[in-house]
PDB file of C-alpha atoms in Angstrom:
ATOM      1  CA  ASP A  23       4.593  16.078 -38.769  1.00  0.00           C
ATOM      2  CA  ILE A  24       7.022  13.812 -40.592  1.00  0.00           C
ATOM      3  CA  THR A  25       8.382  10.925 -38.573  1.00  0.00           C
ATOM      4  CA  HIS A  26      11.543   9.085 -39.474  1.00  0.00           C
ATOM      5  CA  GLU A  27      12.880   5.618 -38.893  1.00  0.00           C
ATOM      6  CA  TRP A  28      15.713   4.293 -41.013  1.00  0.00           C
ATOM      7  CA  PRO A  29      14.909   1.023 -42.838  1.00  0.00           C
ATOM      8  CA  LYS A  30      16.042  -2.109 -41.042  1.00  0.00           C
ATOM      9  CA  SER A  31      17.163  -3.744 -44.281  1.00  0.00           C
ATOM     10  CA  PRO A  32      20.950  -3.570 -44.806  1.00  0.00           C
ATOM     11  CA  ARG A  33      20.320  -2.837 -48.497  1.00  0.00           C
ATOM     12  CA  PRO A  34      17.160  -0.723 -48.640  1.00  0.00           C
ATOM     13  CA  THR A  35      15.361   0.304 -51.796  1.00  0.00           C
ATOM     14  CA  PRO A  36      14.883   3.991 -52.684  1.00  0.00           C
ATOM     15  CA  TYR A  37      11.253   3.649 -51.633  1.00  0.00           C
ATOM     16  CA  GLU A  38      12.311   2.389 -48.220  1.00  0.00           C
ATOM     17  CA  VAL A  39      14.938   5.119 -47.820  1.00  0.00           C
ATOM     18  CA  LEU A  40      12.418   7.907 -48.366  1.00  0.00           C
ATOM     19  CA  GLY A  41       9.462   6.090 -46.851  1.00  0.00           C
ATOM     20  CA  VAL A  42       7.467   6.277 -50.084  1.00  0.00           C
ATOM     21  CA  SER A  43       4.975   3.648 -51.194  1.00  0.00           C
ATOM     22  CA  LYS A  44       5.601   2.203 -54.628  1.00  0.00           C
ATOM     23  CA  GLY A  45       3.150   3.756 -57.064  1.00  0.00           C
ATOM     24  CA  ALA A  46       2.426   6.752 -54.842  1.00  0.00           C
ATOM     25  CA  VAL A  47       2.896  10.309 -56.079  1.00  0.00           C
ATOM     26  CA  TYR A  48       6.328  11.516 -55.017  1.00  0.00           C
ATOM     27  CA  ASP A  49       6.444  14.337 -52.456  1.00  0.00           C
ATOM     28  CA  LYS A  50       9.791  16.059 -51.853  1.00  0.00           C
ATOM     29  CA  ARG A  51       8.876  17.166 -48.347  1.00  0.00           C
ATOM     30  CA  ARG A  52      10.098  13.821 -47.053  1.00  0.00           C
ATOM     31  CA  PHE A  53      13.414  14.355 -48.836  1.00  0.00           C
ATOM     32  CA  TYR A  54      13.850  17.853 -47.379  1.00  0.00           C
ATOM     33  CA  HIS A  55      13.165  16.539 -43.897  1.00  0.00           C
ATOM     34  CA  LEU A  56      15.766  13.761 -44.179  1.00  0.00           C
ATOM     35  CA  VAL A  57      18.391  16.090 -45.634  1.00  0.00           C
ATOM     36  CA  LYS A  58      18.099  18.298 -42.547  1.00  0.00           C
ATOM     37  CA  LEU A  59      18.670  15.248 -40.357  1.00  0.00           C
ATOM     38  CA  TYR A  60      21.599  13.692 -42.203  1.00  0.00           C
ATOM     39  CA  HIS A  61      23.400  16.531 -43.997  1.00  0.00           C
ATOM     40  CA  PRO A  62      27.168  16.404 -43.221  1.00  0.00           C
ATOM     41  CA  ASP A  63      27.150  20.013 -42.014  1.00  0.00           C
ATOM     42  CA  THR A  64      24.891  19.011 -39.135  1.00  0.00           C
ATOM     43  CA  HIS A  65      27.263  16.333 -37.910  1.00  0.00           C
ATOM     44  CA  ASP A  66      30.034  17.290 -35.498  1.00  0.00           C
ATOM     45  CA  HIS A  67      32.263  14.354 -36.395  1.00  0.00           C
ATOM     46  CA  ASN A  68      35.358  15.973 -34.862  1.00  0.00           C
ATOM     47  CA  HIS A  69      33.611  16.476 -31.501  1.00  0.00           C
ATOM     48  CA  HIS A  70      35.518  19.760 -30.962  1.00  0.00           C
ATOM     49  CA  HIS A  71      32.398  21.830 -30.559  1.00  0.00           C
ATOM     50  CA  ALA A  72      28.731  21.340 -29.969  1.00  0.00           C
ATOM     51  CA  SER A  73      26.651  20.713 -33.034  1.00  0.00           C
ATOM     52  CA  VAL A  74      23.850  23.090 -33.854  1.00  0.00           C
ATOM     53  CA  SER A  75      21.952  20.243 -35.448  1.00  0.00           C
ATOM     54  CA  SER A  76      18.350  19.592 -34.642  1.00  0.00           C
ATOM     55  CA  SER A  77      18.846  15.886 -35.381  1.00  0.00           C
ATOM     56  CA  PRO A  78      17.524  13.424 -32.814  1.00  0.00           C
ATOM     57  CA  LEU A  79      20.015  11.944 -30.411  1.00  0.00           C
ATOM     58  CA  HIS A  80      19.985   8.499 -32.023  1.00  0.00           C
ATOM     59  CA  ILE A  81      21.083  10.110 -35.298  1.00  0.00           C
ATOM     60  CA  LYS A  82      23.673  12.371 -33.661  1.00  0.00           C
ATOM     61  CA  ASN A  83      25.293   9.354 -32.055  1.00  0.00           C
ATOM     62  CA  LEU A  84      25.765   7.560 -35.369  1.00  0.00           C
ATOM     63  CA  PRO A  85      29.313   7.321 -36.745  1.00  0.00           C
ATOM     64  CA  HIS A  86      30.114  10.004 -39.277  1.00  0.00           C
ATOM     65  CA  ALA A  87      30.650   7.429 -42.047  1.00  0.00           C
ATOM     66  CA  THR A  88      27.203   5.932 -41.425  1.00  0.00           C
ATOM     67  CA  ARG A  89      25.455   9.302 -41.520  1.00  0.00           C
ATOM     68  CA  LEU A  90      27.339  10.267 -44.667  1.00  0.00           C
ATOM     69  CA  GLU A  91      26.383   7.018 -46.395  1.00  0.00           C
ATOM     70  CA  ARG A  92      22.737   7.489 -45.441  1.00  0.00           C
ATOM     71  CA  TYR A  93      22.826  11.058 -46.727  1.00  0.00           C
ATOM     72  CA  ARG A  94      24.178   9.873 -50.076  1.00  0.00           C
ATOM     73  CA  MET A  95      21.438   7.257 -50.293  1.00  0.00           C
ATOM     74  CA  ILE A  96      18.787   9.889 -49.528  1.00  0.00           C
ATOM     75  CA  VAL A  97      20.075  12.141 -52.323  1.00  0.00           C
ATOM     76  CA  ALA A  98      20.293   9.226 -54.774  1.00  0.00           C
ATOM     77  CA  ALA A  99      16.780   8.044 -53.887  1.00  0.00           C
ATOM     78  CA  ASN A 100      15.407  11.539 -54.478  1.00  0.00           C
ATOM     79  CA  GLU A 101      17.105  11.832 -57.873  1.00  0.00           C
ATOM     80  CA  LEU A 102      15.638   8.500 -58.934  1.00  0.00           C
ATOM     81  CA  LEU A 103      12.078   8.804 -57.633  1.00  0.00           C
ATOM     82  CA  SER A 104      11.621  12.447 -58.635  1.00  0.00           C
ATOM     83  CA  ASN A 105      12.418  11.615 -62.265  1.00  0.00           C
ATOM     84  CA  THR A 106       9.554   9.830 -64.019  1.00  0.00           C
ATOM     85  CA  SER A 107      11.756   8.087 -66.596  1.00  0.00           C
ATOM     86  CA  LYS A 108      14.357   6.940 -64.066  1.00  0.00           C
ATOM     87  CA  ARG A 109      11.648   5.738 -61.707  1.00  0.00           C
ATOM     88  CA  ARG A 110      10.000   3.727 -64.483  1.00  0.00           C
ATOM     89  CA  MET A 111      13.317   2.121 -65.438  1.00  0.00           C
ATOM     90  CA  TYR A 112      13.969   1.204 -61.822  1.00  0.00           C
ATOM     91  CA  ASP A 113      10.491  -0.235 -61.322  1.00  0.00           C
ATOM     92  CA  SER A 114      10.742  -2.287 -64.514  1.00  0.00           C
ATOM     93  CA  TYR A 115      14.374  -3.376 -64.606  1.00  0.00           C
ATOM     94  CA  GLY A 116      16.059  -2.326 -61.360  1.00  0.00           C
ATOM     95  CA  LEU A 117      18.220   0.248 -63.139  1.00  0.00           C
ATOM     96  CA  GLY A 118      19.600   3.389 -61.547  1.00  0.00           C
ATOM     97  CA  TRP A 119      19.966   2.214 -57.955  1.00  0.00           C
ATOM     98  CA  SER A 120      23.402   0.999 -56.887  1.00  0.00           C
ATOM     99  CA  HIS A 121      22.874   1.114 -53.125  1.00  0.00           C
ATOM    100  CA  GLY A 122      20.403  -1.676 -52.562  1.00  0.00           C
ATOM    101  CA  ASP A 123      19.335  -5.135 -53.577  1.00  0.00           C
ATOM    102  CA  ARG A 124      17.842  -3.898 -56.864  1.00  0.00           C
ATOM    103  CA  ALA A 125      21.238  -3.128 -58.395  1.00  0.00           C
ATOM    104  CA  ALA A 126      20.517  -5.429 -61.308  1.00  0.00           C
ATOM    105  CA  SER A 127      23.050  -6.991 -63.643  1.00  0.00           C
ATOM    106  CA  LEU A 128      22.584  -7.010 -67.398  1.00  0.00           C
ATOM    107  CA  ARG A 129      21.550 -10.656 -67.148  1.00  0.00           C
ATOM    108  CA  ASP A 130      18.863  -9.782 -64.601  1.00  0.00           C
ATOM    109  CA  ILE A 131      17.633  -6.934 -66.784  1.00  0.00           C
ATOM    110  CA  ASP A 132      17.408  -9.196 -69.824  1.00  0.00           C
ATOM    111  CA  LYS A 133      15.620 -11.877 -67.803  1.00  0.00           C
ATOM    112  CA  ASN A 134      13.090  -9.387 -66.450  1.00  0.00           C
ATOM    113  CA  TRP A 135      12.472  -8.029 -69.934  1.00  0.00           C
ATOM    114  CA  ARG A 136      11.903 -11.480 -71.405  1.00  0.00           C
ATOM    115  CA  HIS A 137       9.346 -12.336 -68.737  1.00  0.00           C
ATOM    116  CA  GLN A 138       7.429  -9.089 -69.066  1.00  0.00           C
ATOM    117  CA  GLU A 139       4.075  -9.336 -70.786  1.00  0.00           C
ATOM    118  CA  GLY A 140       3.778  -7.458 -74.046  1.00  0.00           C
ATOM    119  CA  THR A 141       7.475  -7.375 -74.995  1.00  0.00           C
ATOM    120  CA  ALA A 142       8.893  -8.599 -78.302  1.00  0.00           C
ATOM    121  CA  ALA A 143      11.232 -11.061 -76.578  1.00  0.00           C
ATOM    122  CA  ASN A 144       9.411 -14.186 -77.762  1.00  0.00           C
ATOM    123  CA  ASN A 145       8.742 -13.126 -81.342  1.00  0.00           C
ATOM    124  CA  ALA A 146      10.193 -15.894 -83.502  1.00  0.00           C
ATOM    125  CA  THR A 147       8.120 -15.835 -86.689  1.00  0.00           C
ATOM    126  CA  TRP A 148       6.640 -13.226 -88.985  1.00  0.00           C
ATOM    127  CA  GLU A 149       3.196 -14.012 -87.586  1.00  0.00           C
ATOM    128  CA  ASP A 150       4.485 -13.344 -84.048  1.00  0.00           C
ATOM    129  CA  TRP A 151       5.750  -9.935 -85.093  1.00  0.00           C
ATOM    130  CA  GLU A 152       2.452  -9.150 -86.845  1.00  0.00           C
ATOM    131  CA  ARG A 153       0.447 -10.046 -83.740  1.00  0.00           C
ATOM    132  CA  TRP A 154       2.819  -8.054 -81.512  1.00  0.00           C
ATOM    133  CA  ARG A 155       2.609  -4.988 -83.762  1.00  0.00           C
ATOM    134  CA  ASP A 156      -1.179  -5.207 -83.918  1.00  0.00           C
ATOM    135  CA  ALA A 157      -1.306  -5.413 -80.121  1.00  0.00           C
ATOM    136  CA  GLN A 158       0.942  -2.348 -79.804  1.00  0.00           C
ATOM    137  CA  GLU A 159      -1.258  -0.389 -82.207  1.00  0.00           C
ATOM    138  CA  GLY A 160      -4.477  -1.624 -80.638  1.00  0.00           C
ATOM    139  CA  LYS A 161      -5.572  -3.476 -83.752  1.00  0.00           C
ATOM    140  CA  SER A 162      -7.650  -6.628 -83.719  1.00  0.00           C
ATOM    141  CA  SER A 163      -5.784  -9.844 -84.438  1.00  0.00           C
ATOM    142  CA  GLU A 164      -8.903 -11.604 -85.736  1.00  0.00           C
ATOM    143  CA  PRO A 165      -8.404 -13.198 -89.187  1.00  0.00           C
ATOM    144  CA  VAL A 166     -10.147 -11.598 -92.168  1.00  0.00           C
ATOM    145  CA  TYR A 167     -12.341 -13.971 -94.170  1.00  0.00           C
ATOM    146  CA  MET A 168     -13.468 -13.609 -97.802  1.00  0.00           C
ATOM    147  CA  SER A 169     -16.967 -14.495 -98.946  1.00  0.00           C
ATOM    148  CA  HIS A 170     -17.485 -17.276-101.495  1.00  0.00           C
ATOM    149  CA  GLY A 171     -18.872 -14.797-104.003  1.00  0.00           C
ATOM    150  CA  ALA A 172     -15.840 -12.530-103.758  1.00  0.00           C
ATOM    151  CA  PHE A 173     -13.479 -15.503-104.071  1.00  0.00           C
ATOM    152  CA  ALA A 174     -15.339 -16.773-107.157  1.00  0.00           C
ATOM    153  CA  SER A 175     -15.219 -13.310-108.745  1.00  0.00           C
ATOM    154  CA  ILE A 176     -11.475 -13.057-108.196  1.00  0.00           C
ATOM    155  CA  LEU A 177     -10.977 -16.569-109.613  1.00  0.00           C
ATOM    156  CA  VAL A 178     -12.985 -15.746-112.770  1.00  0.00           C
ATOM    157  CA  LEU A 179     -11.065 -12.500-113.209  1.00  0.00           C
ATOM    158  CA  MET A 180      -7.749 -14.337-112.942  1.00  0.00           C
ATOM    159  CA  CYS A 181      -8.916 -16.875-115.557  1.00  0.00           C
ATOM    160  CA  LEU A 182      -9.924 -14.082-117.945  1.00  0.00           C
ATOM    161  CA  VAL A 183      -6.599 -12.333-117.527  1.00  0.00           C
ATOM    162  CA  GLY A 184      -4.772 -15.614-118.170  1.00  0.00           C
ATOM    163  CA  ALA A 185      -6.854 -16.342-121.272  1.00  0.00           C
ATOM    164  CA  MET A 186      -6.188 -12.885-122.688  1.00  0.00           C
ATOM    165  CA  ALA A 187      -2.482 -13.313-122.084  1.00  0.00           C
ATOM    166  CA  GLN A 188      -2.499 -16.685-123.877  1.00  0.00           C
ATOM    167  CA  THR A 189      -4.448 -15.216-126.814  1.00  0.00           C
ATOM    168  CA  ASN A 190      -2.017 -12.340-127.187  1.00  0.00           C
ATOM    169  CA  ARG A 191       0.900 -14.741-127.029  1.00  0.00           C
ATOM    170  CA  ALA A 192      -0.661 -17.004-129.689  1.00  0.00           C
ATOM    171  CA  GLU A 193      -1.390 -14.075-131.995  1.00  0.00           C
ATOM    172  CA  SER A 194       2.133 -12.804-131.616  1.00  0.00           C
ATOM    173  CA  SER A 195       3.602 -16.252-132.297  1.00  0.00           C
ATOM    174  CA  GLY A 196       1.336 -16.723-135.358  1.00  0.00           C
ATOM    175  CA  ALA A 197       2.363 -13.402-136.831  1.00  0.00           C
ATOM    176  CA  GLN A 198       6.016 -14.257-136.335  1.00  0.00           C
ATOM    177  CA  TYR A 199       5.559 -17.648-138.041  1.00  0.00           C
ATOM    178  CA  VAL A 200       3.764 -16.134-141.037  1.00  0.00           C
ATOM    179  CA  GLY A 201       6.535 -13.614-141.480  1.00  0.00           C
ATOM    180  CA  TRP A 202       9.218 -16.290-141.220  1.00  0.00           C
ATOM    181  CA  ALA A 203       7.417 -18.536-143.759  1.00  0.00           C
ATOM    182  CA  ALA A 204       7.116 -15.677-146.235  1.00  0.00           C
ATOM    183  CA  ASP A 205      10.799 -14.809-145.897  1.00  0.00           C
ATOM    184  CA  HIS A 206      11.791 -18.455-146.253  1.00  0.00           C
ATOM    185  CA  SER A 207       9.670 -18.916-149.388  1.00  0.00           C
ATOM    186  CA  ALA A 208      11.153 -15.794-150.933  1.00  0.00           C
ATOM    187  CA  GLU A 209      14.664 -17.038-150.192  1.00  0.00           C
ATOM    188  CA  ILE A 210      13.971 -20.446-151.789  1.00  0.00           C
ATOM    189  CA  GLY A 211      12.400 -18.825-154.836  1.00  0.00           C
ATOM    190  CA  GLY A 212      15.379 -16.540-155.301  1.00  0.00           C
ATOM    191  CA  ARG A 213      17.789 -19.429-154.970  1.00  0.00           C
ATOM    192  CA  LEU A 214      15.905 -21.455-157.602  1.00  0.00           C
ATOM    193  CA  ARG A 215      15.933 -18.535-160.005  1.00  0.00           C
ATOM    194  CA  ARG A 216      19.670 -18.051-159.532  1.00  0.00           C
ATOM    195  CA  ASN A 217      20.330 -21.739-160.045  1.00  0.00           C
ATOM    196  CA  GLY A 218      18.153 -21.819-163.164  1.00  0.00           C
ATOM    197  CA  THR A 219      20.055 -18.910-164.640  1.00  0.00           C
ATOM    198  CA  ALA A 220      23.420 -20.458-163.760  1.00  0.00           C
ATOM    199  CA  VAL A 221      22.741 -23.846-165.423  1.00  0.00           C
ATOM    200  CA  ALA A 222      21.003 -22.485-168.487  1.00  0.00           C
ATOM    201  CA  GLY A 223      22.760 -23.822-171.625  1.00  0.00           C
ATOM    202  CA  LEU A 224      24.758 -26.452-169.685  1.00  0.00           C
ATOM    203  CA  SER A 225      24.742 -30.119-170.557  1.00  0.00           C
ATOM    204  CA  LYS A 226      23.263 -32.737-168.261  1.00  0.00           C
ATOM    205  CA  ASP A 227      26.655 -33.727-166.849  1.00  0.00           C
ATOM    206  CA  GLU A 228      27.601 -30.075-166.314  1.00  0.00           C
ATOM    207  CA  ARG A 229      24.345 -29.426-164.461  1.00  0.00           C
ATOM    208  CA  VAL A 230      25.056 -32.425-162.174  1.00  0.00           C
ATOM    209  CA  ASP A 231      28.556 -31.130-161.459  1.00  0.00           C
ATOM    210  CA  TYR A 232      27.143 -27.674-160.632  1.00  0.00           C
ATOM    211  CA  PHE A 233      24.586 -29.201-158.247  1.00  0.00           C
ATOM    212  CA  LEU A 234      27.284 -31.160-156.406  1.00  0.00           C
ATOM    213  CA  LYS A 235      29.475 -28.056-156.049  1.00  0.00           C
ATOM    214  CA  GLU A 236      26.544 -26.140-154.535  1.00  0.00           C
ATOM    215  CA  ARG A 237      26.172 -28.856-151.896  1.00  0.00           C
ATOM    216  CA  GLU A 238      29.838 -28.843-150.838  1.00  0.00           C
TER     217      GLU A 238
END
């Protein structure tokens, strides 16, 4: 048999309303029993005829408004505790229950979240996020060390790559210089030949005048 006694708290929790222990598997039989006791159709609030209710006398004698409020709380408690997601949100943050003392404000919800273990509330650096992600994925946060031999091998490889890059750069620069020198020599030779042809047959003074004009 299911016994019933309404919670003494003026602002009961859904667990107290339905007489369910927190963490226990929810059983709707308790809800069905309370609905039969508090449903508005069982309450003769006009007192014009006898009620056919099977409610105990102490419930029958309650004011209609009180019974109606309790009925609404019973329905709301059932909707919350029978839904796994809603129940989890209520247990964690106090959400979903507006009838009791767990009707949390957004500030309360944020405060509860920040103080919960395993949340990302206190992640301030990249390392914090890495550790948090590893914890969520079940990975070990132990640092990975490299052996001396592996480090030396990587260092030698980097030196070889750098040396090859320097060699290629030097060869490229040398080839460019050789090409420039050859072009420059050819240009000078051509200029001398043109000048020699231009001053051929001129007197000494005329050759001097030609030289000065070329420098203007």
